[in-house]
Coordinates of C-alpha atoms in Angstrom, one line a residue:
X1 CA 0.0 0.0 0.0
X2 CA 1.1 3.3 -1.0
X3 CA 2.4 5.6 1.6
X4 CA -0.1 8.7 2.3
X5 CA 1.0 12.4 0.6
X6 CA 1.8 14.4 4.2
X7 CA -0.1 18.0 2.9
X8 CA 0.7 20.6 5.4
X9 CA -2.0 23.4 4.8
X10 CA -1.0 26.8 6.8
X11 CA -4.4 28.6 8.2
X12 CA -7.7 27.3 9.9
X13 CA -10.0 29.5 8.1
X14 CA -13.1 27.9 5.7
X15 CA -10.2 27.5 3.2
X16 CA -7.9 25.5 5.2
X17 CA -10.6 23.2 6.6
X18 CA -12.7 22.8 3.6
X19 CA -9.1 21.8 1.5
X20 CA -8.5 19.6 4.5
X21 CA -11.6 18.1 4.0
X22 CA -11.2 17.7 -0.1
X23 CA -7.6 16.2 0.4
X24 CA -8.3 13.9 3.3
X25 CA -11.3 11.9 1.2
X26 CA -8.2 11.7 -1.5
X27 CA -6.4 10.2 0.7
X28 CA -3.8 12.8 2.3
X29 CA -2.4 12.7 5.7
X30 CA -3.6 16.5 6.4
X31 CA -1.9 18.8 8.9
X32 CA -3.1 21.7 9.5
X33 CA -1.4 24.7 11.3
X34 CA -3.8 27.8 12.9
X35 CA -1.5 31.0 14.4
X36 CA -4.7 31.7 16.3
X37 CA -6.3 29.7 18.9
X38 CA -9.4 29.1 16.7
X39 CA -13.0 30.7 16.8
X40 CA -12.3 34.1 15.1
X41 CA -11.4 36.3 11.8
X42 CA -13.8 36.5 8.7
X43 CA -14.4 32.5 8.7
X44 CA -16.5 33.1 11.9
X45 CA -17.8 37.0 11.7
X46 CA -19.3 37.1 7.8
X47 CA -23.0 37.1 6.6
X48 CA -23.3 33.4 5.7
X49 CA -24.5 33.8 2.5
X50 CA -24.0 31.4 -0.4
X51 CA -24.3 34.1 -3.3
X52 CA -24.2 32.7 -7.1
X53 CA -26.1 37.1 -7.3
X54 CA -22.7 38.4 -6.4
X55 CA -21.7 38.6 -9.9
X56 CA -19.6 42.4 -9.9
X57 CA -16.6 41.9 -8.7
X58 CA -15.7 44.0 -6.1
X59 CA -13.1 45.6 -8.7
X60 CA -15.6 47.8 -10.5
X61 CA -15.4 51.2 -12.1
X62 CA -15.6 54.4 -9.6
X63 CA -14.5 52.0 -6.0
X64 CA -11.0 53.1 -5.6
X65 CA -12.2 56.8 -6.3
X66 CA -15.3 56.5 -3.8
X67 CA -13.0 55.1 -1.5
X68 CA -10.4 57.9 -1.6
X69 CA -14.0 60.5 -1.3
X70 CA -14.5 58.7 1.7
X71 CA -11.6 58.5 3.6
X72 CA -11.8 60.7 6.1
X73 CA -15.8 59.9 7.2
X74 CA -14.9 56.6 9.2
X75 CA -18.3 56.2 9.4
X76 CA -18.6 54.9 5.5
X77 CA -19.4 51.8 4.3
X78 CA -15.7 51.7 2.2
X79 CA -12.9 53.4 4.2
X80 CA -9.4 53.4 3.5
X81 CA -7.4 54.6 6.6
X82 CA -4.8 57.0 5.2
X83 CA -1.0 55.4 5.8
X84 CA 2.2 54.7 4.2
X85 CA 2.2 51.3 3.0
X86 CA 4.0 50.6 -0.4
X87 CA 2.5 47.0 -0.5
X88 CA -1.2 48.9 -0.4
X89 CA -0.2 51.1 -2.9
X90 CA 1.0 48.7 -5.0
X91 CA -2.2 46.8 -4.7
X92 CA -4.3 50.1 -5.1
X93 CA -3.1 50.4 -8.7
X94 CA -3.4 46.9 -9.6
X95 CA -7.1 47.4 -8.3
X96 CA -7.7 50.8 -10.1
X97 CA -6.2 48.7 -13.5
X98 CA -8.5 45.9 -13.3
X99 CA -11.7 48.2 -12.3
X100 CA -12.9 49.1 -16.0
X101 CA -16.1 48.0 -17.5
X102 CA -14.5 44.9 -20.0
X103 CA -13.1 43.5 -17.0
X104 CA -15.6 43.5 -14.4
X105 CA -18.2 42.1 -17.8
X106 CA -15.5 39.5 -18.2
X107 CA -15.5 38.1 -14.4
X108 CA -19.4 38.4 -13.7
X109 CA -20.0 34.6 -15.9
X110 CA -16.7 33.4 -13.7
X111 CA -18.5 34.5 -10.5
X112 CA -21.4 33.2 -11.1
X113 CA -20.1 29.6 -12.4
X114 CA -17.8 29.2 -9.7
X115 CA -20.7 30.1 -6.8
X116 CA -23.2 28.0 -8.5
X117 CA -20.9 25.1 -8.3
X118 CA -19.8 26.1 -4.2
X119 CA -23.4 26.4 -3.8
X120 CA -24.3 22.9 -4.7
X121 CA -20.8 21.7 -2.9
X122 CA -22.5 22.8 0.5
X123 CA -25.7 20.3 -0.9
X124 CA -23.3 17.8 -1.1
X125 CA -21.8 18.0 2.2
X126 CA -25.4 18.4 3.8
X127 CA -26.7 15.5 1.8
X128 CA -23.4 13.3 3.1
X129 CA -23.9 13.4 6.8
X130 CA -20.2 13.7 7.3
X131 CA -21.3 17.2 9.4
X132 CA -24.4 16.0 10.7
X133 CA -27.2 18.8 10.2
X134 CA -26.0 22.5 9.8
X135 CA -28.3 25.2 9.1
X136 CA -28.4 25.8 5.5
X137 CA -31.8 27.5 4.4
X138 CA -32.3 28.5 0.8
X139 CA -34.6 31.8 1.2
X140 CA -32.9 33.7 -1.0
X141 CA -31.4 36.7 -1.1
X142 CA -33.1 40.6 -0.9
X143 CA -31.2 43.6 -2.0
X144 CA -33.2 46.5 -0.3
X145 CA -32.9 50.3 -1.6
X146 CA -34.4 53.6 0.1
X147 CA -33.7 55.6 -3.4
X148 CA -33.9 55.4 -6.9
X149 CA -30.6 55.4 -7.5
X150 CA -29.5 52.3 -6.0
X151 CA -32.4 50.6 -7.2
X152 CA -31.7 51.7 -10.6
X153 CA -28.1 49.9 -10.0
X154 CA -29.5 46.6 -8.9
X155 CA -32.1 46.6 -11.5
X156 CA -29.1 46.5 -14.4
X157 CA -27.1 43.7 -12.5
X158 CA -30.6 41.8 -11.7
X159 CA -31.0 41.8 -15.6
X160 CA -27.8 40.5 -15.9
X161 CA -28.2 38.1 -13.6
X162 CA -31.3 36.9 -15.6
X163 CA -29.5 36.8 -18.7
X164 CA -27.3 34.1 -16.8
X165 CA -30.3 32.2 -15.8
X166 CA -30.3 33.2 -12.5
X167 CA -33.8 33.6 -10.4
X168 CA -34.5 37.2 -9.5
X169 CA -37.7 39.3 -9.2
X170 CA -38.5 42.7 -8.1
X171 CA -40.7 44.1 -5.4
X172 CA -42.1 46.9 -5.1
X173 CA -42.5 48.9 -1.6
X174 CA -46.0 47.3 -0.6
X175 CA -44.7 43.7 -1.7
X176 CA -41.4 44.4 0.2
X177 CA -43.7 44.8 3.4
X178 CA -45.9 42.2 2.9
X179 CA -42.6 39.9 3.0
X180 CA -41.8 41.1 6.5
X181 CA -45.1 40.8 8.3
X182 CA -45.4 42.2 11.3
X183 CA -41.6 43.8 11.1
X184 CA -41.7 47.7 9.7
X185 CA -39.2 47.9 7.2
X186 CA -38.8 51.6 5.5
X187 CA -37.8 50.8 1.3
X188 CA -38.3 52.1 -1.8
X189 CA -38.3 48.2 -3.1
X190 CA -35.8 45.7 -3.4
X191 CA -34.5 42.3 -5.9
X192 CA -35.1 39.4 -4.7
X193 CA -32.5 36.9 -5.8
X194 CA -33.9 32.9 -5.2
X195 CA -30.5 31.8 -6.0
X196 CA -29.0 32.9 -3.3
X197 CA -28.8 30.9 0.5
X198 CA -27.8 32.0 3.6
X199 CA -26.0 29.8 7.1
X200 CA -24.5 30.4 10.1
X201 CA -20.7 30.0 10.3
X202 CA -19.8 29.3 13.4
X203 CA -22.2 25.9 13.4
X204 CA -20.6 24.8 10.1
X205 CA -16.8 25.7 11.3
X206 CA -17.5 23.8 14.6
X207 CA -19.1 20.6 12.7
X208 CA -16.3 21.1 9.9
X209 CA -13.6 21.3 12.7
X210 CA -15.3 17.9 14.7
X211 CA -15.1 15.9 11.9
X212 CA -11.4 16.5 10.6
X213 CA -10.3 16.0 13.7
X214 CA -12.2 12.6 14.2
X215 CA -11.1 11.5 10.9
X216 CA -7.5 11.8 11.8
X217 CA -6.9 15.2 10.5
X218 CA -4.6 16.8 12.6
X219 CA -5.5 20.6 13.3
X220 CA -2.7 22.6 15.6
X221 CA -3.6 26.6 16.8
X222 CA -1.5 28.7 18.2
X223 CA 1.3 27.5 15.8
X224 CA 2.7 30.5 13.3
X225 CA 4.7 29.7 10.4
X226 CA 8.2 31.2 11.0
X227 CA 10.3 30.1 7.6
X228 CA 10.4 27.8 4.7
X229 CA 13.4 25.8 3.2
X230 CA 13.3 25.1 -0.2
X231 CA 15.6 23.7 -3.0
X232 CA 14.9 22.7 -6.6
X233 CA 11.8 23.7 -7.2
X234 CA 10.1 22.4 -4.0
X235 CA 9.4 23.3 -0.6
X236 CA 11.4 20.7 2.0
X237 CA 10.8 22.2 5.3
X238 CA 8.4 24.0 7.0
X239 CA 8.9 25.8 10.5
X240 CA 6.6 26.9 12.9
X241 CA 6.9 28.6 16.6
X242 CA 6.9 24.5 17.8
X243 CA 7.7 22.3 15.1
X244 CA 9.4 21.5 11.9
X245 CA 7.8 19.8 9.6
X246 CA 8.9 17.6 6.3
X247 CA 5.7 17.8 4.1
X248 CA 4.8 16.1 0.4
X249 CA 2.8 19.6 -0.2
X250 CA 2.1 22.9 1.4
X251 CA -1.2 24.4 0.9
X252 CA -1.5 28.4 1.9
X253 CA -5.0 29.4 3.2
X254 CA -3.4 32.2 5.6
X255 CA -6.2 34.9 3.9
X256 CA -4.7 38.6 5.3
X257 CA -1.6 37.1 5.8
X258 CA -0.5 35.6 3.0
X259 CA 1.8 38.3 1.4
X260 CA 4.2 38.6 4.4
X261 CA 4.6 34.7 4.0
X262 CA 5.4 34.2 0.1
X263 CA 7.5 36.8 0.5
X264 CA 9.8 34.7 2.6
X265 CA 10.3 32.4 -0.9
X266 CA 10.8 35.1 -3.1
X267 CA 7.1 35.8 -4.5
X268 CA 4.5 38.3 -4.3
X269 CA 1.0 38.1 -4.2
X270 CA -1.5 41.0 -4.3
X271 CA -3.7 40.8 -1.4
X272 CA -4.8 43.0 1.2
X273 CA -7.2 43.0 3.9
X274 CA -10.5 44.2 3.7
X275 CA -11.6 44.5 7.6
X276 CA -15.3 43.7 8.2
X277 CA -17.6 43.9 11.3
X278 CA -20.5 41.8 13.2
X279 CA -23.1 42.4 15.6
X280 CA -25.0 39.5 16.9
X281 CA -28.2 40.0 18.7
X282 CA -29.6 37.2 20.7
X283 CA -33.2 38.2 20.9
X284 CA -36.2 38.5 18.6
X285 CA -35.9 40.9 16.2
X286 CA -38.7 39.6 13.7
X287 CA -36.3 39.1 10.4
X288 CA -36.7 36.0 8.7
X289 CA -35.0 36.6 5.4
X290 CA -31.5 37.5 4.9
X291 CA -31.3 41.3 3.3
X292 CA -28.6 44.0 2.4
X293 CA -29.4 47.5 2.9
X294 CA -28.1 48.9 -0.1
X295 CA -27.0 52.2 0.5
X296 CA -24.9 51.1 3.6
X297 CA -23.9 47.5 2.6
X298 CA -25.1 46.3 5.7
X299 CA -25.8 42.7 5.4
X300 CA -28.6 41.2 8.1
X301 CA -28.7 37.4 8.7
X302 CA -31.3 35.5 10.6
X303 CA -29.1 32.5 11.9
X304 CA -29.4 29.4 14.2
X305 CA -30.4 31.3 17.5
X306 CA -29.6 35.0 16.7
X307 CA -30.0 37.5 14.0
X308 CA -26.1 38.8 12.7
X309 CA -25.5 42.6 11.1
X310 CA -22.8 42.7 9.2
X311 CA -20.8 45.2 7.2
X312 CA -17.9 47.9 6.2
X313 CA -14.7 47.4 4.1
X314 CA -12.4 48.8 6.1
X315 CA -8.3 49.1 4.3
X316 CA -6.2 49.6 7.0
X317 CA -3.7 47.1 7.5
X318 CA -3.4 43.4 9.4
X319 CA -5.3 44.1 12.6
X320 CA -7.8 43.1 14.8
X321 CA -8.6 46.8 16.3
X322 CA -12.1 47.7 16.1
X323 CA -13.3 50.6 14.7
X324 CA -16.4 51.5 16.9
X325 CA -17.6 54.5 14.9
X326 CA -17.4 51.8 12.2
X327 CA -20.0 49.3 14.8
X328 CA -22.1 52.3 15.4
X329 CA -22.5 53.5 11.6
X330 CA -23.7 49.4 11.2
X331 CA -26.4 50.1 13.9
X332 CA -27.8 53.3 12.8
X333 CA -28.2 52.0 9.4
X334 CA -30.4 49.0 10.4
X335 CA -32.5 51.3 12.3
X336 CA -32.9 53.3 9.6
X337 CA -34.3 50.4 7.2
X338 CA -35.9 48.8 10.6
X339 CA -37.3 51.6 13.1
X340 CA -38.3 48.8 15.5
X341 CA -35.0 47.1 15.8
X342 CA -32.5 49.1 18.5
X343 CA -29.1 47.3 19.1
X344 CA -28.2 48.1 22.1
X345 CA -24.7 49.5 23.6
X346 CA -23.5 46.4 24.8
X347 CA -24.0 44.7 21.7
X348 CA -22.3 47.3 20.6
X349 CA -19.3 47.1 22.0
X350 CA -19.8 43.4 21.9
X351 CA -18.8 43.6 17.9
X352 CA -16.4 41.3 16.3
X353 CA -14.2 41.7 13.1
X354 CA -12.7 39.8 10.5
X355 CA -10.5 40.7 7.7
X356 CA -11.3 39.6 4.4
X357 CA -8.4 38.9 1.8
X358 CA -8.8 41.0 -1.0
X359 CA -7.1 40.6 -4.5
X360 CA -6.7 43.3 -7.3
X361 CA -9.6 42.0 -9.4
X362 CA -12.1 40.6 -6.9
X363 CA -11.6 36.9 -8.3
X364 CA -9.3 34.8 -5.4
X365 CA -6.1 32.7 -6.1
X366 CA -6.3 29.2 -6.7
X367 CA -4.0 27.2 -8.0
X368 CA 0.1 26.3 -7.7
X369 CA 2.9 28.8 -7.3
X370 CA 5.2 27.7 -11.2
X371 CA 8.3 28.4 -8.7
X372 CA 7.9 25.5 -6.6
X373 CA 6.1 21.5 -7.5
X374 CA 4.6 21.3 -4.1
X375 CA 3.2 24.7 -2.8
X376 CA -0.8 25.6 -3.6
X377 CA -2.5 29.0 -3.0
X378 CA -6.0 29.7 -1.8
X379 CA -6.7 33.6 -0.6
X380 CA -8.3 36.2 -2.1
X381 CA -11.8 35.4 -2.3
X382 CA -12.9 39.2 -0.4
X383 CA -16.6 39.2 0.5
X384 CA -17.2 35.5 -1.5
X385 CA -15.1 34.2 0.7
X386 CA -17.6 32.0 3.0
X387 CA -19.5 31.2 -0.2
X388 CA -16.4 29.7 -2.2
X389 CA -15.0 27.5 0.4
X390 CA -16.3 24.4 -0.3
X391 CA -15.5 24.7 -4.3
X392 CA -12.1 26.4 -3.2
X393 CA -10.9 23.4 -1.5
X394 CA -12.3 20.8 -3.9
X395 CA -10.0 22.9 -6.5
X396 CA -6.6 22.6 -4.9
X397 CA -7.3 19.0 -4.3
X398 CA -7.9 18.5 -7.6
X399 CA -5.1 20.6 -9.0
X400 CA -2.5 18.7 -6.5
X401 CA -3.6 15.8 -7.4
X402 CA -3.1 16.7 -11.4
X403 CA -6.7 15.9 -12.2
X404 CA -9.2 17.7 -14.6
X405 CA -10.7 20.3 -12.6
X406 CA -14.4 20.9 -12.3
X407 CA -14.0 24.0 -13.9
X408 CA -11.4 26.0 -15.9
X409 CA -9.0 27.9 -13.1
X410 CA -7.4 29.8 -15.2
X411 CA -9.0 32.9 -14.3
X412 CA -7.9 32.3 -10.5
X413 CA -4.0 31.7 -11.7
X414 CA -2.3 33.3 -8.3
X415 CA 0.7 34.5 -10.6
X416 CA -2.2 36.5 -13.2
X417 CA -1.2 39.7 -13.7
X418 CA -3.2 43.1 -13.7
X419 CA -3.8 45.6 -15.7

């Protein structure tokens, strides 16, 4: 019997664990190393939504512009905090290169394909057992607008959306109401996309986490990657704060962090982190379908047991600091679509963040680094992140193990460049 391929994947996030769980039914011995002690960062504090409607890439004529207009309210929904950082500039005009019409036209069929297929890769995993039951609910998706302009906005990409057979229909104010009952909710109208489904993240991480590690996956936190030793072409050595290890293949799912690591073998790779909060509120508040409020790109999740508000892209480095004019912004806006729902101070200052790792052209990096046989990339997903997991890690294991892939990855080459 063949001796197991020992995969080393760096990071703990929905990446890691969902390629831990691609290469472990293939047959890997899978370690996986976590610098954190597990339970936090964008894997635990996004929206939950599984969204084949997402299909404008964050890179889109006017961001980097309305970003700039915007940096010194740090109260708006995109904020870049002014600093000297020659990587973020770097990045910044790699993003302003790839933000023109042709390109964002070109990656809306790629978005849409590669969430489609993630989509039905949760379905799978549901339908398997290996995670017992998780809450997935397919209730789609509603894009809520207070003026004409935004809804004007969403109309266009609805249309597109049907043009790629997507499910979307629009409602107007009185329909909009009737969808919430007995909860006010102040709208001009809003698209409803059907092909859109929402979970909770922390239920899936924990069940993800159970079942690697009682399948013999080995997950270690609190271990940081210090250095790499590498000769012809391949990675031989990987060190941590507690351990060296020998591996057959290195996988990197370290999201924010990935940069400062290639950088140790020579490479670059665009990303930068897009810093995101989350209130949870563990009470009543009467929503039962997941909803963006347009205008301030707060996301709103009913999830198993409490209802999350989430929101903000927030440039401003590798942190963890929170922003609380940031939290407070998230809180006025919901009351401001929903009079009746008041988060409270404590919940407040309860807020969590993650950061989201963001590449020039809003599609992420999957695939293998040409400088070295054994080392695989999977980052830069930005707010698809949750969504794209599963097919993410189904990918790289199919790419490491040199077979067709279940769709073309070309456009998600890590080594692509911009511009």
């Amino acid at each position: 019997m063949a001796e197991k391929k020992r995969t080393l994947i760096i990071g703990a996030g929905v990446m890691g664990l969902c390629s831990a769980y691609y290469l472990h039914k293939k047959g890997h011995q899978v370690t996986v190393l976590e610098q954190s002690m597990g339970g936090q960062g964008a894997s635990y504090v996004n929206a939950g939504y599984l969204t084949p409607s997402h299909i404008v890439p964050m890179a889109a004529p006017g961001v980097i512009t309305k970003g700039l207009s915007m940096m010194m309210d740090s109260k708006s929904p995109f904020y870049i905090k002014p600093r000297w950082d020659v990587d973020f500039f770097k990045w910044a005009w790699a993003f302003h290169k790839s933000s023109t019409k042709e390109k964002v036209d070109r990656a809306a069929p790629i978005i849409k394909d590669i969430n489609l297929l993630s989509s039905k890769l949760y379905d799978e995993i549901k339908e398997s057992g290996d995670l017992g039951d998780f809450h997935l609910e397919k209730k789609g998706l509603l894009m809520i607008y207070q003026t004409d302009a935004y809804g004007d906005a969403e109309k266009k990409v609805a249309a597109t959306a049907k043009g790629f057979g997507l499910e979307v229909t629009h409602l107007e104010t009185d329909a909009l109401k009737k969808l919430h009952g007995d909860t006010e909710v102040i709208g001009k109208g809003a698209l409803h996309y059907f092909c859109d489904s929402h979970t909770t993240p922390t239920v899936f991480m924990a069940k993800m986490k159970e079942y690697l590690l009682k399948n013999g996956v080995q997950i270690n936190y609190g271990e940081a990657v210090t250095k790499f030793q590498s000769s012809n072409g391949k990675i031989n050595t990987v060190q941590s704060n507690k351990e060296t290890y020998q591996p057959d293949n290195v996988v990197l799912a370290s999201g924010s962090w990935s940069n400062d690591l290639v950088k140790q073998l020579g490479l670059t790779l665009q990303v930068q982190a897009g810093k995101g909060y989350c209130i949870d509120v563990h009470r009543p508040t009467g929503i039962k379908l997941p909803a963006i409020l347009m205008e301030a790109k707060v996301a709103i999740t009913p999830m198993d047991g409490f209802t999350r508000f989430a929101g903000t892209m927030e440039f401003s480095g590798v942190n963890y600091d929170i922003n609380l004019n940031r939290v407070e912004a998230i809180a006025e806006a919901v009351k401001k679509f929903y009079p009746t729902i008041e988060i409270t101070k404590a919940e407040i200052n309860s807020a969590k963040c993650g950061l989201r790792p963001v590449s020039p052209d809003g599609l992420p990096y999957i695939g293998k680094m040409k400088a070295f046989d054994n080392f695989f990339i999977t980052t830069g997903h930005a707010m698809m992140g949750w969504s794209l997991g599963p097919v993410t890690g189904k990918l790289i294991s199919e790419v490491m193990e040199a077979e067709e892939t279940s769709m073309d990855i070309a456009p998600f080459d890590p080594e692509r460049k911009f511009g």
